[in-house]
PDB file of C-alpha atoms in Angstrom:
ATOM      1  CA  UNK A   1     112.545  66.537 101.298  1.00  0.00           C
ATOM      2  CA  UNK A   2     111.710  69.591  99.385  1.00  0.00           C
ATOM      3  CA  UNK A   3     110.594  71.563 101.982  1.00  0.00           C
ATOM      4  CA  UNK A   4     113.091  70.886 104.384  1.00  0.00           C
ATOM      5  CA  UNK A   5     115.487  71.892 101.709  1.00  0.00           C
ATOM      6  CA  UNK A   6     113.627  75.061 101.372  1.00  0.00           C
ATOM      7  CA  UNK A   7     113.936  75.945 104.879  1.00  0.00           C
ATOM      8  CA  UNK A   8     118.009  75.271 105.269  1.00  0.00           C
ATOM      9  CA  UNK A   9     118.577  77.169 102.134  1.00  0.00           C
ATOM     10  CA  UNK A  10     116.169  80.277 103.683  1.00  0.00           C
ATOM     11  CA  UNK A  11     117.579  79.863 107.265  1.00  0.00           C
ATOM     12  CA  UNK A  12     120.617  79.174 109.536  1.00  0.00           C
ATOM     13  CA  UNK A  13     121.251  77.826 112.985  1.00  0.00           C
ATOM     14  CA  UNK A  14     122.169  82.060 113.627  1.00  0.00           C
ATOM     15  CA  UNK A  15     118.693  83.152 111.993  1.00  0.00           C
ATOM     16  CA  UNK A  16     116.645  80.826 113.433  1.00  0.00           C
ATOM     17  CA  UNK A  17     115.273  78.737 116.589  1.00  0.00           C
ATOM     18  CA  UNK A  18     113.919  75.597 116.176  1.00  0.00           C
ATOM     19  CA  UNK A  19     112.966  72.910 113.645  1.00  0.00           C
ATOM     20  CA  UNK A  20     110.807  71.815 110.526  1.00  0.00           C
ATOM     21  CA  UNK A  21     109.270  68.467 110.724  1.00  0.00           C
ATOM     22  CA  UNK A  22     106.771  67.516 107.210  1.00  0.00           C
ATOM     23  CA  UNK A  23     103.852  65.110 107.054  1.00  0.00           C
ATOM     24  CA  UNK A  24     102.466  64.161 104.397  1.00  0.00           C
ATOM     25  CA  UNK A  25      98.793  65.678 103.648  1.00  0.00           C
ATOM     26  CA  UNK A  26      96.412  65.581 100.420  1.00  0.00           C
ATOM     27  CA  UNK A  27      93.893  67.605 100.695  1.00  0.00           C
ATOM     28  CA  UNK A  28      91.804  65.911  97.717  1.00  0.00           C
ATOM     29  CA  UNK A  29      91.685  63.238  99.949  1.00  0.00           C
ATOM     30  CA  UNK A  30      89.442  63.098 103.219  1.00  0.00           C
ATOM     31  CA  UNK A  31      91.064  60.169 104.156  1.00  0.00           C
ATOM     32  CA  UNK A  32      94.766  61.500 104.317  1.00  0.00           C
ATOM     33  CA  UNK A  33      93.338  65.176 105.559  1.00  0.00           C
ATOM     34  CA  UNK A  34      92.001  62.679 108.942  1.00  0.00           C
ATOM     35  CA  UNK A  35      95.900  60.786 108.485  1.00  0.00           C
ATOM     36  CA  UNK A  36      97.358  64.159 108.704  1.00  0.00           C
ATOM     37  CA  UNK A  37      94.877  65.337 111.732  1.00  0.00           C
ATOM     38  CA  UNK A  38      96.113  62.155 113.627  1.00  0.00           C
ATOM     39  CA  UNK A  39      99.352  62.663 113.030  1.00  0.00           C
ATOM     40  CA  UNK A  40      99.754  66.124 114.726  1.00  0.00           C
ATOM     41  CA  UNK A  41      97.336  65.239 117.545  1.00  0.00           C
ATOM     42  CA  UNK A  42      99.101  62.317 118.612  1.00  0.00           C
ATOM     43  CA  UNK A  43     102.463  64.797 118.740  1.00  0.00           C
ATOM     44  CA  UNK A  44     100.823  66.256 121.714  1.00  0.00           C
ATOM     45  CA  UNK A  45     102.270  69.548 121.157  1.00  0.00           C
ATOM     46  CA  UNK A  46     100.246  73.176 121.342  1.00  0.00           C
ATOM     47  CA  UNK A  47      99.059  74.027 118.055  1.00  0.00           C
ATOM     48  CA  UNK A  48      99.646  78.259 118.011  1.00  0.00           C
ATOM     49  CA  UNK A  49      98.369  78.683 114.183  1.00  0.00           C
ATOM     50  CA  UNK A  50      97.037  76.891 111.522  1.00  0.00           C
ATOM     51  CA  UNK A  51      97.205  78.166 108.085  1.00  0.00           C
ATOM     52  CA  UNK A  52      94.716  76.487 105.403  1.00  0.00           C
ATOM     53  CA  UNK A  53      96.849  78.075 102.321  1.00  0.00           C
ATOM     54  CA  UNK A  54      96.983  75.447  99.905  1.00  0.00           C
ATOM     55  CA  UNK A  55      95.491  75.992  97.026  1.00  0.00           C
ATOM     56  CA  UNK A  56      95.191  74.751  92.865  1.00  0.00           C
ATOM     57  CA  UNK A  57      93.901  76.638  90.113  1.00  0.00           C
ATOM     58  CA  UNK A  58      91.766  76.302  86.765  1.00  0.00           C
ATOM     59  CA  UNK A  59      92.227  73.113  84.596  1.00  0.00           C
ATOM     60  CA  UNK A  60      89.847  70.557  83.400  1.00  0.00           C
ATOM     61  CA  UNK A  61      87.152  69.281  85.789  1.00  0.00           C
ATOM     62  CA  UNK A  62      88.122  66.804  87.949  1.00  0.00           C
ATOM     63  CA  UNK A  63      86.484  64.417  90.547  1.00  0.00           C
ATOM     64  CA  UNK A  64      88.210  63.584  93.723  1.00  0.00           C
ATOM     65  CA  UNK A  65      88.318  60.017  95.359  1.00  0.00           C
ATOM     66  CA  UNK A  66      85.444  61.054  97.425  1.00  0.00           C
ATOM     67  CA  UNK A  67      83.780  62.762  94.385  1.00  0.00           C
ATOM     68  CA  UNK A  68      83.887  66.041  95.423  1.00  0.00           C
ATOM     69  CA  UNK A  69      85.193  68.810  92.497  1.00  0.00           C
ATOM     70  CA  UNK A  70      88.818  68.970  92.537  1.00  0.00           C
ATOM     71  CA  UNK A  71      89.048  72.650  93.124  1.00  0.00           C
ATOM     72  CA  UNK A  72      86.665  72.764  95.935  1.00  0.00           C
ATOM     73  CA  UNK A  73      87.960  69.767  97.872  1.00  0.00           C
ATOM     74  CA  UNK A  74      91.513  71.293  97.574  1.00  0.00           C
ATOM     75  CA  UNK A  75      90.909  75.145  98.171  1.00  0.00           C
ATOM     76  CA  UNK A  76      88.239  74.320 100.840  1.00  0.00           C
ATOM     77  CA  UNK A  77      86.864  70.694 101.732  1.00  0.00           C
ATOM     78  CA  UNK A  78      89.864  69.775 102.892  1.00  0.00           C
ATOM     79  CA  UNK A  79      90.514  73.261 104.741  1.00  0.00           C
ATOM     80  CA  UNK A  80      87.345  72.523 106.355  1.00  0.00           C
ATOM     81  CA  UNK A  81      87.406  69.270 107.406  1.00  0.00           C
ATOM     82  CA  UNK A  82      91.209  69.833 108.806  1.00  0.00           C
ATOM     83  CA  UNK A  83      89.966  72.910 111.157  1.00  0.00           C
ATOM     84  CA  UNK A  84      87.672  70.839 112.317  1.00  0.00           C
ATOM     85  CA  UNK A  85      89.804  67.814 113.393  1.00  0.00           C
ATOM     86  CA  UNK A  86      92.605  70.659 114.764  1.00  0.00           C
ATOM     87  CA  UNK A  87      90.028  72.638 116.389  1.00  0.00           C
ATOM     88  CA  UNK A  88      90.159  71.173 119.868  1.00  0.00           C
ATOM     89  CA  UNK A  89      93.863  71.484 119.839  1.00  0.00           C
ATOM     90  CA  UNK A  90      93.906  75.223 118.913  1.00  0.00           C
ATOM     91  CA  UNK A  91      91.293  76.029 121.926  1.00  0.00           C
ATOM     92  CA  UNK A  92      93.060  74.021 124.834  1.00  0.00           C
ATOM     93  CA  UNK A  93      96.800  76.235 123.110  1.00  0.00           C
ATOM     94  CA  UNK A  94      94.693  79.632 122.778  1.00  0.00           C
ATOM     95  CA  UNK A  95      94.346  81.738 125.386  1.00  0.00           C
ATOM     96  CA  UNK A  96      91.773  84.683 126.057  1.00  0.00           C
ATOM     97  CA  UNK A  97      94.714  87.635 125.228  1.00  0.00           C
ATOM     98  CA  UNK A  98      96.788  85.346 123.147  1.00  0.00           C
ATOM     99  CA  UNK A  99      94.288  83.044 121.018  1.00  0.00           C
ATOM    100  CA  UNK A 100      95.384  80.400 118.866  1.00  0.00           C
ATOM    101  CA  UNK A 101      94.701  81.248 114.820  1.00  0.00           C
ATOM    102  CA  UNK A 102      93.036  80.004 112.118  1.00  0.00           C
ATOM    103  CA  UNK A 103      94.284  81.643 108.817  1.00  0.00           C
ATOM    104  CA  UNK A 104      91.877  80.814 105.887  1.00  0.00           C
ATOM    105  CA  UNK A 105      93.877  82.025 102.437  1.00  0.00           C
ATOM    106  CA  UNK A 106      91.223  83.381  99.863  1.00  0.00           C
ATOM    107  CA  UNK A 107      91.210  85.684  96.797  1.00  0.00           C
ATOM    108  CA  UNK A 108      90.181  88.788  95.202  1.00  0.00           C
ATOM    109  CA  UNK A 109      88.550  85.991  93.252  1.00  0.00           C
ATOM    110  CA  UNK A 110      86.160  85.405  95.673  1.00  0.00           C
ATOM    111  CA  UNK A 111      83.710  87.832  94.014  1.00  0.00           C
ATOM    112  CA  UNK A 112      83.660  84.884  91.340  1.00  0.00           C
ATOM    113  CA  UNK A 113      81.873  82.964  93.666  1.00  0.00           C
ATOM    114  CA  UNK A 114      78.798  85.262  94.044  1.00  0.00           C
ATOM    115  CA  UNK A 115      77.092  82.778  91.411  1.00  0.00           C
ATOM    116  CA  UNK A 116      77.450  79.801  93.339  1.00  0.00           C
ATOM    117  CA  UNK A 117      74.624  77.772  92.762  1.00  0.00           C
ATOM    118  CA  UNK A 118      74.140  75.683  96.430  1.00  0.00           C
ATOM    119  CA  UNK A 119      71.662  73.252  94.800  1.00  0.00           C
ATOM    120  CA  UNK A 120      75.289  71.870  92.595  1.00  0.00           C
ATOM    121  CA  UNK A 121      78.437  73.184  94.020  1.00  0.00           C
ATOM    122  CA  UNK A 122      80.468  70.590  92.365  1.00  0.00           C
ATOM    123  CA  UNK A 123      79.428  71.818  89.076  1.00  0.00           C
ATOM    124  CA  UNK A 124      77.888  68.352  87.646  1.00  0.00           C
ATOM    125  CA  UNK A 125      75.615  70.576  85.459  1.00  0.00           C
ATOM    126  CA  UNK A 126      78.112  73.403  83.638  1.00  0.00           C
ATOM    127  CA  UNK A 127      81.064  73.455  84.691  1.00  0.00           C
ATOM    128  CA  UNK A 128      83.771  76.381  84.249  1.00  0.00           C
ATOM    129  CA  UNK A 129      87.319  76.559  85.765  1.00  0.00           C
ATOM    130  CA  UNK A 130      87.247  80.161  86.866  1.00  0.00           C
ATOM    131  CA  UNK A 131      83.808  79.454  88.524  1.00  0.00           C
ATOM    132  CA  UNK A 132      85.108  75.849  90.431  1.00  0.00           C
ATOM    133  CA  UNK A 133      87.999  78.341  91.523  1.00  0.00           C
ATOM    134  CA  UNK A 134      85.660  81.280  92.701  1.00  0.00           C
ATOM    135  CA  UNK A 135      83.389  79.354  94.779  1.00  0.00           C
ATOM    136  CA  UNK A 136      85.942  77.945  96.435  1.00  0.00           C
ATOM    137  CA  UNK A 137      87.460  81.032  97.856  1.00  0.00           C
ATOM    138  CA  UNK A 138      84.388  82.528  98.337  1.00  0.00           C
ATOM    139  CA  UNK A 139      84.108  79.350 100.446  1.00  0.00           C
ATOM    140  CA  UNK A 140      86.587  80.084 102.379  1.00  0.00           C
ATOM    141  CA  UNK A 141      85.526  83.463 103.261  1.00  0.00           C
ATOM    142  CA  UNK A 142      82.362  82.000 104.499  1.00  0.00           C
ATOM    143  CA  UNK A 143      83.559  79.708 106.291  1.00  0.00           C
ATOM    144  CA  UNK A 144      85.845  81.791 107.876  1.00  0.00           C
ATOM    145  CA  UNK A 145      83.237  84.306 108.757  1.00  0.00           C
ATOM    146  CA  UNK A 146      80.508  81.340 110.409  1.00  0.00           C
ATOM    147  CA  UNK A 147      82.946  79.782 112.189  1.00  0.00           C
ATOM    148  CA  UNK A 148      84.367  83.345 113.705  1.00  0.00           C
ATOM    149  CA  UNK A 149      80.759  83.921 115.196  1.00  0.00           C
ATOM    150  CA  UNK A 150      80.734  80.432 116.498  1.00  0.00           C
ATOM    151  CA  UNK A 151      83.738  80.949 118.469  1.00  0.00           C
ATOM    152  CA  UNK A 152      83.165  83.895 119.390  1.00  0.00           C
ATOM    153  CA  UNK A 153      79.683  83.267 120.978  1.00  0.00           C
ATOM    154  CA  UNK A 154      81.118  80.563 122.981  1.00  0.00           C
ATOM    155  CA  UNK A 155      84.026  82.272 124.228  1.00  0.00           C
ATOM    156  CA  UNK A 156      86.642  79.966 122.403  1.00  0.00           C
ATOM    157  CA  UNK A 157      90.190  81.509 122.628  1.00  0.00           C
ATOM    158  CA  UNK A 158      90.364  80.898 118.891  1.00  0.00           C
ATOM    159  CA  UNK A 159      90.213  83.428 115.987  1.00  0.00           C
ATOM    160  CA  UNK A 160      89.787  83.291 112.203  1.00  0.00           C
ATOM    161  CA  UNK A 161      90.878  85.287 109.455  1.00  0.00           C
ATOM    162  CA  UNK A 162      90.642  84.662 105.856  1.00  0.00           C
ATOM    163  CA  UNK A 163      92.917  87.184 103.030  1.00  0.00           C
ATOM    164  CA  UNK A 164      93.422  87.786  99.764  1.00  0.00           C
ATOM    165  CA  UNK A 165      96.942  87.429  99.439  1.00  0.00           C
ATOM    166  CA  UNK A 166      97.544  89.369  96.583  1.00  0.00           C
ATOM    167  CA  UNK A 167      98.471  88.593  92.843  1.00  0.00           C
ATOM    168  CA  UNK A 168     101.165  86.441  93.303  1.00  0.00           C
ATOM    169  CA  UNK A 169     103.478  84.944  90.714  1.00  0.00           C
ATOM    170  CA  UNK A 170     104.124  81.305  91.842  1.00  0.00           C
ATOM    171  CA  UNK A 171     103.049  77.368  90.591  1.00  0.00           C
ATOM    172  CA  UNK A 172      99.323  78.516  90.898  1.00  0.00           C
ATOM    173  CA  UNK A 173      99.141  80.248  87.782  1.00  0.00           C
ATOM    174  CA  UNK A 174     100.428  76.705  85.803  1.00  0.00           C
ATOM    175  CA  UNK A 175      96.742  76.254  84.091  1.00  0.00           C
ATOM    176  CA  UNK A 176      97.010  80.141  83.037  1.00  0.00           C
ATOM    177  CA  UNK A 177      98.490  80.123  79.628  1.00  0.00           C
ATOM    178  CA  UNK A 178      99.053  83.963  78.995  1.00  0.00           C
ATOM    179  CA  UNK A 179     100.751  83.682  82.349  1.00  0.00           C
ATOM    180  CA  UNK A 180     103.434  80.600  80.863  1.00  0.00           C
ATOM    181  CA  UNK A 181     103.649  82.836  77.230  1.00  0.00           C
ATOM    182  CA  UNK A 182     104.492  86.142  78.559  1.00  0.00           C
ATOM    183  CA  UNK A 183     106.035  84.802  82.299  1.00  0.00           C
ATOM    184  CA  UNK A 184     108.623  87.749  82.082  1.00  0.00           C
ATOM    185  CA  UNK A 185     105.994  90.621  82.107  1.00  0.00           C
ATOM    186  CA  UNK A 186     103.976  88.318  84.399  1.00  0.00           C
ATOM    187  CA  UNK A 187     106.946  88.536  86.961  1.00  0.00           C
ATOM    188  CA  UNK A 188     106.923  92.452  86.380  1.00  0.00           C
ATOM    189  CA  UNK A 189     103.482  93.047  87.196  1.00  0.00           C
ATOM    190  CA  UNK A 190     102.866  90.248  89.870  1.00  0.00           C
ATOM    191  CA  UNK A 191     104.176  90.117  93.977  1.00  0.00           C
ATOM    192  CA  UNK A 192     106.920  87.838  94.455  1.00  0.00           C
ATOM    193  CA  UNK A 193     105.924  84.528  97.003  1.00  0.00           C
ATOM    194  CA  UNK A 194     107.858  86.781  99.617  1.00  0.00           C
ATOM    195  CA  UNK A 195     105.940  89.850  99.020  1.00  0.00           C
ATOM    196  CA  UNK A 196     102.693  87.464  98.975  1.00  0.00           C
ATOM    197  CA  UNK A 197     103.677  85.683 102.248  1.00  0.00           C
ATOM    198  CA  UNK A 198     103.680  89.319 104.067  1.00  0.00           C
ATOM    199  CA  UNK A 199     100.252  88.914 104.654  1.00  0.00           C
ATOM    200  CA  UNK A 200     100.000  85.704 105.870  1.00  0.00           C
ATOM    201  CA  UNK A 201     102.210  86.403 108.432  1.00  0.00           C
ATOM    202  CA  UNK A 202     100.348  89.094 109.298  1.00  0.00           C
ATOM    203  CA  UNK A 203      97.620  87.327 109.557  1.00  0.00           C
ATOM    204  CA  UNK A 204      98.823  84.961 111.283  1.00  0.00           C
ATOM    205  CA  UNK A 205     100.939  86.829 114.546  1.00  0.00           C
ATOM    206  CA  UNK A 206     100.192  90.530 114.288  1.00  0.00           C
ATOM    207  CA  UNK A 207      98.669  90.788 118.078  1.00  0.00           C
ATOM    208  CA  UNK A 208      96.870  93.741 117.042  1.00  0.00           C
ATOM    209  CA  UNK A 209      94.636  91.913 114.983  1.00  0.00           C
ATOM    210  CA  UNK A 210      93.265  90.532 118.612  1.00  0.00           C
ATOM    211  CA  UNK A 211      91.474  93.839 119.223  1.00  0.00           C
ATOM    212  CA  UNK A 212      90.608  94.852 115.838  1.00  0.00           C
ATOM    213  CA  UNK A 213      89.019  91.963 115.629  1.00  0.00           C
ATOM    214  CA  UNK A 214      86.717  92.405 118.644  1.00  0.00           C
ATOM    215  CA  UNK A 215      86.040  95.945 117.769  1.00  0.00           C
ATOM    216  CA  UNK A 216      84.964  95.516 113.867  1.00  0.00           C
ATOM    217  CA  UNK A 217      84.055  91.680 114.069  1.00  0.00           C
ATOM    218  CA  UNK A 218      81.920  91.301 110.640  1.00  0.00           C
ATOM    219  CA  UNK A 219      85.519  92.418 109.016  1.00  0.00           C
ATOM    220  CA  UNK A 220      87.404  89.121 109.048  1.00  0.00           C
ATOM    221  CA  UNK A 221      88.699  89.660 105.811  1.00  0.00           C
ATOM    222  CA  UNK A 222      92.582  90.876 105.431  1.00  0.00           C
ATOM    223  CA  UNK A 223      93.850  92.545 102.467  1.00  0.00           C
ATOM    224  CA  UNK A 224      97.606  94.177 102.180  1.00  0.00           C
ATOM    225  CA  UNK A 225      97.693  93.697 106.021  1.00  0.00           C
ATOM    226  CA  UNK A 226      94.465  95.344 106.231  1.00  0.00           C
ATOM    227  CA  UNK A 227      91.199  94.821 107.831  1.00  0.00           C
ATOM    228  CA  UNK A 228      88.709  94.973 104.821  1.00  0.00           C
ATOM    229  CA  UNK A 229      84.911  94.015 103.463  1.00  0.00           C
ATOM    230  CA  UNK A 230      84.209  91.152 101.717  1.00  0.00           C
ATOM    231  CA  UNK A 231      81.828  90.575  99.121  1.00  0.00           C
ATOM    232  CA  UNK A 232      77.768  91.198  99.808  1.00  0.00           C
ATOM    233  CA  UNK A 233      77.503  87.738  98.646  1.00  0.00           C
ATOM    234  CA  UNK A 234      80.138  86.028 101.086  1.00  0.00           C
ATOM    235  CA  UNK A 235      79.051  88.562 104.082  1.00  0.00           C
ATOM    236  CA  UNK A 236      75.358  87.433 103.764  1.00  0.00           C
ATOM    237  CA  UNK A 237      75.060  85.152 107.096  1.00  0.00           C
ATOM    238  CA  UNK A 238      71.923  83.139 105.051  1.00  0.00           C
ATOM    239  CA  UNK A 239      74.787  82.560 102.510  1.00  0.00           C
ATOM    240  CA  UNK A 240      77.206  81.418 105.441  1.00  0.00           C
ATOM    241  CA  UNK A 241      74.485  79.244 107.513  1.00  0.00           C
ATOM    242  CA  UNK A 242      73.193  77.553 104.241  1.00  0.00           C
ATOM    243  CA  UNK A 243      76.628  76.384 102.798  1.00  0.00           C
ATOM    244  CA  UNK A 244      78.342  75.384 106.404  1.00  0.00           C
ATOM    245  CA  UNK A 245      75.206  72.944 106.705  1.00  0.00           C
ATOM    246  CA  UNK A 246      75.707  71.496 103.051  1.00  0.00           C
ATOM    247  CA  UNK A 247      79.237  70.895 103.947  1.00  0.00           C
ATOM    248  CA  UNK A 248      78.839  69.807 107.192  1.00  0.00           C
ATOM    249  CA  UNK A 249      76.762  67.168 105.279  1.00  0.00           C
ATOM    250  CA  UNK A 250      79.389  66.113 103.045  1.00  0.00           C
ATOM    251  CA  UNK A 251      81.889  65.816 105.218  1.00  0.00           C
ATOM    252  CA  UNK A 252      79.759  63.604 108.127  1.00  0.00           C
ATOM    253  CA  UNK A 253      80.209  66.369 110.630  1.00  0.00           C
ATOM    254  CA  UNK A 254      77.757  66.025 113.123  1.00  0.00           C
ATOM    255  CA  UNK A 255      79.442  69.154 115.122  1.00  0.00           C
ATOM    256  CA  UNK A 256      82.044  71.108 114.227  1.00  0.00           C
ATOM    257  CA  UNK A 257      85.083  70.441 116.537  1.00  0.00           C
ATOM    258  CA  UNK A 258      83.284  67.515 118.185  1.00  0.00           C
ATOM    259  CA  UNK A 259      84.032  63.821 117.350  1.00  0.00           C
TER     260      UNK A 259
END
């Protein structure tokens, strides 16, 4: 309801061609992430892009249904497991000059994550918010940069990007108290949700990206529409290899894209 709202009030039938339809989709839950999966396959419609861009931030530790860390299963577990489920769709939509997308939404705070500690990635042991958060991005950009090679060694008409979005002022930042107290110079010195999106829809059309990406492939990172490096940690392929098989384990996947 809210979203469709959202769209009427940002669009008209003059601006705009086509429809919204909404499904529901938790991403702390593996079950509704496979709900959601079903849902659009059984629409039987091409899937062009898919953009993994939800996201929560801080707070107390929490343990999902599936007893993964909140901020993990949310900002990437769920991500994951949804690529993976959408993945044959993309590749029979993509095509070789026109491939479909997969848009993986990090953050600057991905440099957090260079102290993951693989051996407790849920953070049983010590946990800290900014940590749970920083992994998970850091995550992403892993991911993002595994599953790039994967495709591209087989040929798959499908292409990943992950980006830092910027600092953007926006329902993330509700766990961030200086943020609530001083929200007015917050505003002032933060991108709006429209100057954040730019990006993203970058990302997530520019057909340029097709051949940049080719040409500069370990660069699958995007920041302010730009092709840029990573962290050492998050572009260190042992890094990548070792935490796509720990979450292939968690999340039963036997092969990614195959079920």
């Amino acid at each position: 309801e809210l979203v469709k709202k959202k769209f009427d009030e940002t669009f008209n039938e003059d601006s705009v061609v086509g429809s919204v339809e909404v499904y529901h989709l938790d991403l702390m839950s593996l079950a509704s992430v496979r709900s959601f999966a079903q849902t659009v396959i059984s629409l039987d419609c091409p899937v062009h892009v898919l953009i993994n861009n939800a996201g929560i931030m801080f707070g107390d530790r929490k343990e999902t249904e599936d007893g993964f860390e909140s901020q993990l299963a949310t900002n990437y577990l769920g991500h994951f497991l949804l690529s993976h489920l959408l993945l044959p769709v993309l590749e029979r939509t993509g095509q070789a000059d026109t491939p479909a997308r997969i848009v993986n939404v990090s953050s600057v705070a991905h440099y957090c994550g260079s102290w993951m500690d693989f051996s407790d990635l849920h953070l049983r042991k010590l946990y800290s918010p900014e940590q749970a958060y920083g992994n998970s991005k850091a995550a992403q950009i892993m991911f993002t940069s595994h599953l790039s090679t994967m495709l591209q060694s087989s040929q798959a008409p499908v292409q990943v990007v992950s980006l830092h979005p910027g600092v953007v002022y926006t329902d993330l930042y509700t766990n961030v108290t200086w943020v609530k107290i001083f929200s007015l110079i917050a505003k002032l010195l933060m991108k709006t949700a429209m100057q954040g999106g730019d990006t993203l829809v970058h990302a997530a059309l520019d057909p340029d990206l097709v051949e940049q990406g080719k040409l500069d492939h370990p660069k699958v990172f995007l920041e302010n529409c730009r092709l840029v490096r990573s962290s050492s940690f998050t572009s260190s392929v042992e890094n990548q290899v070792r935490l796509w098989l720990l979450t292939c384990s968690m999340l039963g996947i036997k092969q990614f894209g195959k079920y």
